[in-house]
CSV table of C-alpha atoms in Angstrom, one decimal:
chain,number,residue,atom,x,y,z
A,1,UNK,CA,0.2,-21.3,10.1
A,2,UNK,CA,2.0,-21.8,7.8
A,3,UNK,CA,0.2,-21.2,4.5
A,4,UNK,CA,1.7,-22.6,1.3
A,5,UNK,CA,0.6,-21.6,-2.2
A,6,UNK,CA,1.6,-24.1,-5.0
A,7,UNK,CA,1.3,-22.6,-8.5
A,8,UNK,CA,1.7,-25.3,-11.1
A,9,UNK,CA,0.6,-26.1,-14.6
A,10,UNK,CA,-3.0,-27.4,-14.8
A,11,UNK,CA,-3.5,-31.2,-15.4
A,12,UNK,CA,-2.5,-33.1,-12.2
A,13,UNK,CA,-4.8,-35.8,-10.9
A,14,UNK,CA,-6.6,-35.5,-7.5
A,15,UNK,CA,-4.3,-38.3,-6.2
A,16,UNK,CA,-1.2,-36.3,-7.1
A,17,UNK,CA,-2.7,-33.2,-5.3
A,18,UNK,CA,-3.6,-35.4,-2.3
A,19,UNK,CA,0.0,-36.6,-2.1
A,20,UNK,CA,1.5,-33.2,-2.6
A,21,UNK,CA,-0.7,-31.8,0.2
A,22,UNK,CA,0.4,-34.6,2.5
A,23,UNK,CA,4.1,-34.5,1.8
A,24,UNK,CA,4.3,-30.6,1.9
A,25,UNK,CA,2.4,-30.6,5.2
A,26,UNK,CA,4.7,-33.3,6.6
A,27,UNK,CA,7.8,-31.3,5.8
A,28,UNK,CA,6.4,-28.2,7.5
A,29,UNK,CA,5.5,-30.2,10.6
A,30,UNK,CA,8.8,-32.1,10.7
A,31,UNK,CA,11.2,-29.4,9.7
A,32,UNK,CA,9.6,-26.1,10.8
A,33,UNK,CA,7.7,-27.5,13.8
A,34,UNK,CA,4.3,-26.3,12.5
A,35,UNK,CA,1.0,-27.4,14.1
A,36,UNK,CA,-0.4,-29.9,11.6
A,37,UNK,CA,-3.9,-28.7,12.2
A,38,UNK,CA,-3.0,-25.2,11.1
A,39,UNK,CA,-1.1,-25.9,7.9
A,40,UNK,CA,-2.9,-24.8,4.8
A,41,UNK,CA,-1.8,-25.8,1.2
A,42,UNK,CA,-3.5,-24.0,-1.6
A,43,UNK,CA,-3.0,-25.4,-5.1
A,44,UNK,CA,-3.3,-22.9,-8.0
A,45,UNK,CA,-3.6,-24.8,-11.3
A,46,UNK,CA,-2.6,-22.5,-14.2
A,47,UNK,CA,-3.5,-23.2,-17.8
A,48,UNK,CA,-0.7,-23.3,-20.3
A,49,UNK,CA,-1.7,-20.1,-22.0
A,50,UNK,CA,-1.6,-18.3,-18.6
A,51,UNK,CA,2.0,-19.2,-17.8
A,52,UNK,CA,5.0,-17.7,-19.5
A,53,UNK,CA,8.6,-18.9,-19.1
A,54,UNK,CA,11.6,-17.4,-21.0
A,55,UNK,CA,9.2,-15.0,-22.7
A,56,UNK,CA,6.9,-17.6,-24.2
A,57,UNK,CA,3.6,-19.1,-23.2
A,58,UNK,CA,3.8,-22.7,-22.2
A,59,UNK,CA,1.0,-23.4,-24.6
A,60,UNK,CA,3.2,-22.2,-27.5
A,61,UNK,CA,6.0,-24.6,-26.7
B,1,UNK,CA,14.0,-15.9,-10.9
B,2,UNK,CA,12.1,-13.6,-11.0
B,3,UNK,CA,8.5,-14.7,-10.7
B,4,UNK,CA,5.8,-12.2,-11.8
B,5,UNK,CA,2.1,-12.7,-11.0
B,6,UNK,CA,-0.3,-10.6,-13.1
B,7,UNK,CA,-3.8,-10.3,-11.7
B,8,UNK,CA,-6.2,-8.8,-14.3
B,9,UNK,CA,-9.9,-9.0,-15.2
B,10,UNK,CA,-10.7,-12.0,-17.2
B,11,UNK,CA,-11.3,-11.6,-21.0
B,12,UNK,CA,-7.9,-11.0,-22.7
B,13,UNK,CA,-7.1,-12.9,-25.8
B,14,UNK,CA,-4.2,-15.4,-26.0
B,15,UNK,CA,-2.4,-13.0,-28.3
B,16,UNK,CA,-2.6,-10.2,-25.6
B,17,UNK,CA,-1.3,-12.7,-23.0
B,18,UNK,CA,1.5,-13.8,-25.3
B,19,UNK,CA,2.6,-10.1,-25.8
B,20,UNK,CA,2.3,-9.4,-22.1
B,21,UNK,CA,4.5,-12.3,-21.2
B,22,UNK,CA,7.1,-11.3,-23.8
B,23,UNK,CA,7.2,-7.6,-22.8
B,24,UNK,CA,7.3,-8.2,-19.1
B,25,UNK,CA,10.0,-10.8,-19.5
B,26,UNK,CA,12.0,-8.3,-21.7
B,27,UNK,CA,11.8,-5.6,-19.0
B,28,UNK,CA,13.1,-8.0,-16.3
B,29,UNK,CA,15.9,-9.1,-18.5
B,30,UNK,CA,16.9,-5.6,-19.7
B,31,UNK,CA,16.4,-3.6,-16.5
B,32,UNK,CA,16.9,-6.2,-13.7
B,33,UNK,CA,19.5,-8.4,-15.5
B,34,UNK,CA,17.4,-11.5,-15.0
B,35,UNK,CA,18.3,-14.8,-16.7
B,36,UNK,CA,15.6,-15.0,-19.5
B,37,UNK,CA,15.3,-18.8,-19.1
B,38,UNK,CA,14.3,-18.4,-15.4
B,39,UNK,CA,11.7,-15.6,-15.7
B,40,UNK,CA,8.2,-16.9,-14.9
B,41,UNK,CA,5.1,-14.8,-15.6
B,42,UNK,CA,1.8,-16.3,-14.2
B,43,UNK,CA,-1.4,-14.6,-15.4
B,44,UNK,CA,-4.4,-14.8,-13.0
B,45,UNK,CA,-7.6,-14.0,-14.8
B,46,UNK,CA,-10.2,-12.8,-12.4
B,47,UNK,CA,-14.0,-12.7,-13.2
B,48,UNK,CA,-15.8,-9.4,-12.6
B,49,UNK,CA,-17.7,-10.7,-9.6
B,50,UNK,CA,-14.5,-11.7,-7.9
B,51,UNK,CA,-12.8,-8.3,-8.1
B,52,UNK,CA,-13.9,-5.4,-6.0
B,53,UNK,CA,-12.7,-1.8,-6.4
B,54,UNK,CA,-13.8,1.1,-4.2
B,55,UNK,CA,-16.1,-1.3,-2.3
B,56,UNK,CA,-18.0,-2.5,-5.4
B,57,UNK,CA,-17.8,-5.6,-7.5
B,58,UNK,CA,-16.6,-4.8,-11.1
B,59,UNK,CA,-19.6,-6.9,-12.3
B,60,UNK,CA,-21.9,-4.4,-10.6
B,61,UNK,CA,-20.4,-1.3,-12.3
C,1,UNK,CA,-6.8,-3.1,-12.1
C,2,UNK,CA,-4.5,-4.9,-12.9
C,3,UNK,CA,-2.3,-5.8,-10.0
C,4,UNK,CA,1.2,-7.1,-10.7
C,5,UNK,CA,3.4,-8.8,-8.1
C,6,UNK,CA,7.1,-9.0,-9.0
C,7,UNK,CA,9.1,-11.5,-6.8
C,8,UNK,CA,12.8,-11.1,-7.4
C,9,UNK,CA,16.0,-11.5,-5.5
C,10,UNK,CA,16.8,-8.6,-3.2
C,11,UNK,CA,19.5,-6.1,-4.3
C,12,UNK,CA,18.1,-4.0,-7.1
C,13,UNK,CA,18.5,-0.2,-7.0
C,14,UNK,CA,15.6,2.2,-6.7
C,15,UNK,CA,16.3,3.3,-10.2
C,16,UNK,CA,15.9,-0.3,-11.5
C,17,UNK,CA,12.7,-0.6,-9.6
C,18,UNK,CA,11.5,2.8,-11.0
C,19,UNK,CA,12.1,1.6,-14.6
C,20,UNK,CA,10.5,-1.8,-13.9
C,21,UNK,CA,7.4,-0.2,-12.6
C,22,UNK,CA,7.2,2.1,-15.6
C,23,UNK,CA,7.9,-0.5,-18.3
C,24,UNK,CA,5.5,-3.1,-16.8
C,25,UNK,CA,2.8,-0.5,-16.4
C,26,UNK,CA,3.3,0.6,-20.0
C,27,UNK,CA,2.9,-3.0,-21.3
C,28,UNK,CA,-0.4,-3.4,-19.4
C,29,UNK,CA,-1.7,-0.1,-20.7
C,30,UNK,CA,-0.6,-0.7,-24.3
C,31,UNK,CA,-1.3,-4.4,-24.6
C,32,UNK,CA,-4.2,-5.1,-22.2
C,33,UNK,CA,-5.8,-1.7,-22.4
C,34,UNK,CA,-5.6,-1.1,-18.7
C,35,UNK,CA,-6.4,2.3,-17.1
C,36,UNK,CA,-2.9,3.6,-16.2
C,37,UNK,CA,-4.2,5.2,-13.0
C,38,UNK,CA,-5.3,1.8,-11.7
C,39,UNK,CA,-2.3,-0.3,-12.5
C,40,UNK,CA,-0.5,-1.4,-9.3
C,41,UNK,CA,3.0,-3.0,-9.3
C,42,UNK,CA,4.2,-4.5,-6.0
C,43,UNK,CA,7.8,-5.5,-5.8
C,44,UNK,CA,8.7,-8.3,-3.4
C,45,UNK,CA,12.4,-8.4,-2.7
C,46,UNK,CA,13.4,-11.8,-1.5
C,47,UNK,CA,16.8,-12.5,0.3
C,48,UNK,CA,19.0,-15.2,-1.1
C,49,UNK,CA,18.3,-17.5,1.9
C,50,UNK,CA,14.6,-17.3,1.4
C,51,UNK,CA,14.6,-18.4,-2.3
C,52,UNK,CA,15.2,-21.9,-3.4
C,53,UNK,CA,15.7,-23.1,-7.0
C,54,UNK,CA,16.4,-26.7,-8.0
C,55,UNK,CA,16.2,-27.7,-4.3
C,56,UNK,CA,18.9,-25.3,-3.1
C,57,UNK,CA,18.9,-21.9,-1.5
C,58,UNK,CA,20.3,-19.2,-3.8
C,59,UNK,CA,22.5,-18.1,-0.9
C,60,UNK,CA,24.2,-21.6,-1.0
C,61,UNK,CA,25.0,-21.3,-4.7
D,1,UNK,CA,-3.5,0.9,-2.4
D,2,UNK,CA,-4.2,-1.4,-0.6
D,3,UNK,CA,-4.6,-4.7,-2.4
D,4,UNK,CA,-6.4,-7.5,-0.6
D,5,UNK,CA,-6.4,-11.2,-1.8
D,6,UNK,CA,-9.1,-13.4,-0.2
D,7,UNK,CA,-8.5,-17.1,-0.8
D,8,UNK,CA,-11.6,-19.1,0.3
D,9,UNK,CA,-13.3,-22.3,-0.6
D,10,UNK,CA,-15.4,-22.1,-3.8
D,11,UNK,CA,-19.2,-21.9,-3.4
D,12,UNK,CA,-20.1,-18.4,-2.1
D,13,UNK,CA,-22.9,-16.5,-3.7
D,14,UNK,CA,-22.3,-13.2,-5.6
D,15,UNK,CA,-24.2,-11.4,-2.8
D,16,UNK,CA,-21.8,-12.8,-0.2
D,17,UNK,CA,-18.9,-11.7,-2.3
D,18,UNK,CA,-20.5,-8.2,-2.8
D,19,UNK,CA,-20.8,-7.8,1.0
D,20,UNK,CA,-17.3,-9.1,1.7
D,21,UNK,CA,-15.8,-6.6,-0.8
D,22,UNK,CA,-17.8,-3.8,0.8
D,23,UNK,CA,-17.0,-4.7,4.5
D,24,UNK,CA,-13.3,-5.3,3.8
D,25,UNK,CA,-13.0,-2.0,1.9
D,26,UNK,CA,-14.8,-0.2,4.7
D,27,UNK,CA,-12.3,-1.6,7.3
D,28,UNK,CA,-9.3,-0.5,5.2
D,29,UNK,CA,-10.7,3.0,4.7
D,30,UNK,CA,-11.8,3.5,8.4
D,31,UNK,CA,-8.9,1.8,10.1
D,32,UNK,CA,-5.9,2.2,7.7
D,33,UNK,CA,-7.0,5.5,6.2
D,34,UNK,CA,-6.9,4.1,2.7
D,35,UNK,CA,-8.3,6.0,-0.3
D,36,UNK,CA,-11.6,4.1,-1.1
D,37,UNK,CA,-11.1,4.5,-4.8
D,38,UNK,CA,-7.8,2.7,-4.7
D,39,UNK,CA,-8.8,-0.3,-2.6
D,40,UNK,CA,-8.7,-3.6,-4.6
D,41,UNK,CA,-10.2,-6.8,-3.2
D,42,UNK,CA,-9.4,-9.9,-5.3
D,43,UNK,CA,-11.4,-13.1,-4.4
D,44,UNK,CA,-9.7,-16.4,-5.2
D,45,UNK,CA,-12.3,-19.2,-5.1
D,46,UNK,CA,-10.5,-22.5,-4.5
D,47,UNK,CA,-12.1,-25.9,-5.2
D,48,UNK,CA,-12.1,-28.5,-2.3
D,49,UNK,CA,-9.6,-30.7,-4.1
D,50,UNK,CA,-7.1,-27.8,-4.4
D,51,UNK,CA,-7.1,-26.9,-0.7
D,52,UNK,CA,-5.4,-29.0,1.9
D,53,UNK,CA,-5.6,-28.5,5.6
D,54,UNK,CA,-3.9,-30.7,8.2
D,55,UNK,CA,-2.5,-32.8,5.4
D,56,UNK,CA,-5.8,-33.7,3.8
D,57,UNK,CA,-7.7,-32.3,0.8
D,58,UNK,CA,-10.9,-30.6,1.9
D,59,UNK,CA,-12.8,-32.7,-0.7
D,60,UNK,CA,-11.7,-35.8,1.3
D,61,UNK,CA,-13.2,-34.6,4.6
E,1,UNK,CA,-9.9,-21.4,5.7
E,2,UNK,CA,-10.1,-18.6,4.5
E,3,UNK,CA,-6.7,-17.0,4.0
E,4,UNK,CA,-6.5,-13.2,3.4
E,5,UNK,CA,-3.4,-11.4,2.2
E,6,UNK,CA,-3.4,-7.6,2.8
E,7,UNK,CA,-0.8,-5.7,0.8
E,8,UNK,CA,-0.5,-2.1,2.0
E,9,UNK,CA,2.0,0.6,2.2
E,10,UNK,CA,4.4,0.2,5.2
E,11,UNK,CA,3.8,2.5,8.2
E,12,UNK,CA,0.6,1.4,10.0
E,13,UNK,CA,0.7,1.0,13.8
E,14,UNK,CA,0.3,-2.4,15.6
E,15,UNK,CA,-3.0,-1.1,16.8
E,16,UNK,CA,-4.2,-0.4,13.3
E,17,UNK,CA,-3.1,-3.9,12.2
E,18,UNK,CA,-4.8,-5.4,15.3
E,19,UNK,CA,-8.1,-3.8,14.3
E,20,UNK,CA,-7.7,-4.7,10.6
E,21,UNK,CA,-7.2,-8.4,11.5
E,22,UNK,CA,-10.3,-8.3,13.8
E,23,UNK,CA,-12.6,-6.5,11.4
E,24,UNK,CA,-11.6,-8.6,8.4
E,25,UNK,CA,-12.0,-11.8,10.4
E,26,UNK,CA,-15.4,-10.7,11.6
E,27,UNK,CA,-16.6,-10.1,8.0
E,28,UNK,CA,-15.4,-13.5,6.9
E,29,UNK,CA,-17.2,-15.2,9.8
E,30,UNK,CA,-20.4,-13.2,9.5
E,31,UNK,CA,-20.7,-13.0,5.7
E,32,UNK,CA,-19.0,-16.1,4.5
E,33,UNK,CA,-19.7,-18.4,7.5
E,34,UNK,CA,-16.0,-19.1,8.0
E,35,UNK,CA,-14.8,-20.9,11.1
E,36,UNK,CA,-13.1,-18.1,13.2
E,37,UNK,CA,-10.4,-20.4,14.4
E,38,UNK,CA,-9.3,-21.1,10.8
E,39,UNK,CA,-9.2,-17.6,9.4
E,40,UNK,CA,-5.7,-16.3,8.7
E,41,UNK,CA,-4.9,-12.7,7.8
E,42,UNK,CA,-1.4,-12.0,6.6
E,43,UNK,CA,-0.3,-8.4,6.3
E,44,UNK,CA,2.4,-7.5,3.8
E,45,UNK,CA,3.8,-4.1,4.5
E,46,UNK,CA,5.4,-2.7,1.3
E,47,UNK,CA,7.9,0.2,1.3
E,48,UNK,CA,7.1,3.2,-0.9
E,49,UNK,CA,9.9,2.4,-3.3
E,50,UNK,CA,8.6,-1.1,-3.9
E,51,UNK,CA,5.1,0.0,-4.8
E,52,UNK,CA,4.2,1.5,-8.2
E,53,UNK,CA,0.9,3.1,-9.2
E,54,UNK,CA,0.2,4.7,-12.5
E,55,UNK,CA,3.7,3.9,-13.6
E,56,UNK,CA,5.4,5.8,-10.7
E,57,UNK,CA,6.9,4.6,-7.4
E,58,UNK,CA,4.9,5.9,-4.4
E,59,UNK,CA,8.2,7.1,-3.0
E,60,UNK,CA,8.5,9.5,-6.0
E,61,UNK,CA,5.1,11.1,-5.5
F,1,UNK,CA,7.4,-24.5,-13.1
F,2,UNK,CA,6.1,-24.9,-10.4
F,3,UNK,CA,6.4,-22.0,-8.1
F,4,UNK,CA,5.7,-22.5,-4.3
F,5,UNK,CA,5.2,-19.6,-1.9
F,6,UNK,CA,5.6,-20.6,1.8
F,7,UNK,CA,4.2,-18.0,4.2
F,8,UNK,CA,5.3,-18.8,7.8
F,9,UNK,CA,6.0,-16.9,11.0
F,10,UNK,CA,9.4,-15.3,11.1
F,11,UNK,CA,12.2,-17.0,13.1
F,12,UNK,CA,13.3,-20.2,11.3
F,13,UNK,CA,17.0,-20.9,10.9
F,14,UNK,CA,18.7,-21.0,7.5
F,15,UNK,CA,19.2,-24.7,8.0
F,16,UNK,CA,15.4,-25.2,8.5
F,17,UNK,CA,14.8,-23.1,5.3
F,18,UNK,CA,17.4,-25.2,3.4
F,19,UNK,CA,15.7,-28.4,4.4
F,20,UNK,CA,12.2,-27.1,3.6
F,21,UNK,CA,13.3,-26.0,0.1
F,22,UNK,CA,14.9,-29.4,-0.5
F,23,UNK,CA,11.9,-31.5,0.8
F,24,UNK,CA,9.3,-29.4,-1.0
F,25,UNK,CA,11.2,-29.5,-4.2
F,26,UNK,CA,11.6,-33.3,-3.9
F,27,UNK,CA,7.9,-33.8,-3.4
F,28,UNK,CA,7.1,-31.7,-6.6
F,29,UNK,CA,9.6,-33.6,-8.6
F,30,UNK,CA,8.6,-37.1,-7.3
F,31,UNK,CA,4.8,-36.6,-7.2
F,32,UNK,CA,4.1,-34.0,-9.9
F,33,UNK,CA,6.9,-34.9,-12.2
F,34,UNK,CA,8.3,-31.3,-12.2
F,35,UNK,CA,11.6,-30.5,-13.7
F,36,UNK,CA,13.9,-30.0,-10.7
F,37,UNK,CA,15.8,-27.2,-12.3
F,38,UNK,CA,12.6,-25.1,-12.7
F,39,UNK,CA,11.1,-25.5,-9.2
F,40,UNK,CA,11.1,-22.3,-7.3
F,41,UNK,CA,10.3,-22.1,-3.6
F,42,UNK,CA,9.9,-18.6,-2.1
F,43,UNK,CA,9.8,-18.3,1.7
F,44,UNK,CA,7.9,-15.3,3.1
F,45,UNK,CA,8.8,-14.8,6.8
F,46,UNK,CA,6.0,-12.9,8.5
F,47,UNK,CA,6.5,-11.1,11.8
F,48,UNK,CA,4.0,-12.0,14.6
F,49,UNK,CA,2.3,-8.6,14.5
F,50,UNK,CA,1.6,-9.0,10.8
F,51,UNK,CA,-0.2,-12.4,11.1
F,52,UNK,CA,-3.7,-12.7,12.5
F,53,UNK,CA,-5.4,-16.0,13.3
F,54,UNK,CA,-8.9,-16.3,14.8
F,55,UNK,CA,-9.1,-12.5,14.8
F,56,UNK,CA,-6.0,-11.9,16.9
F,57,UNK,CA,-2.4,-11.0,16.1
F,58,UNK,CA,0.0,-13.8,16.8
F,59,UNK,CA,2.1,-11.3,18.7
F,60,UNK,CA,-0.9,-10.8,21.1
F,61,UNK,CA,-1.2,-14.5,22.0
């Protein structure tokens, strides 16, 4: 525990994902007292034509 | 708010996804009083061999 | 299929949820050709102190 | 009902996914009394550089 | 890894949930070769008026 | 965008959740270049008898 799912628009670099995992894990360990070994962060990269905001596909904006 | 995740079998057209996003957003605005600008709809397209119903993969049916 | 998860701030009435389920199901049947009997809509009502936007809990706004 | 989402590292064979769907569906029918026809199992295959454990990407281990 | 989310209608006993966790974990270990210590099963119990199937709330059926 | 779901064992204080939302939002803005106003963090607090690890309910450990 805990398990974090990060849904974001596709296109980040591996290095950005590496840093996100590290920083999010740190915050759960430091703030919520989580056991570092058991923190899972799952990144879901979503294409622009699969994400709608305000009724429009991101790929249409 | 709100955030809607739509899991469906892969294979819809961009136009279908465009209409789904619009109609689902409309229903959240009209029925739940959501702020249109803050409604997110995330479409998760699932291949037939990653979706099981009644104990069988869709790709086996 | 499909399965829709609707995450929204807690506090809607049963009637609002009834209409949301109906309207979202209709859009999946009419736009995506889904089989009405197999459309699932799961509503996740989230308390204000469990939802953050722009770095702040909704309950703090 | 019920709906099961299985997030696991990408790379399993179709046969493994076939067996997972069958076994998970069986357990929900036998233990939770679910209606077999309405059990959905959605497998989310996650690449190693989208999954972090203990603050590190799996692809870095 | 892996992480399994089980969404089902509220009302199962702790013993049923205990058995579900055990059986689902066994299937991931035996079929997908998962490391038992790292298998997480998260059960989401959904009230009848938060689950819609075929356009109707379960609580209305 | 982005949307983050944090599943963790129930029992954190509002202040811990406030800090988690802030720190996770900061990391998405600073690392992934997200628009702060559009970052959503949804915290899912899970009771011990709804979370299984290594085949056992947390509430049994």
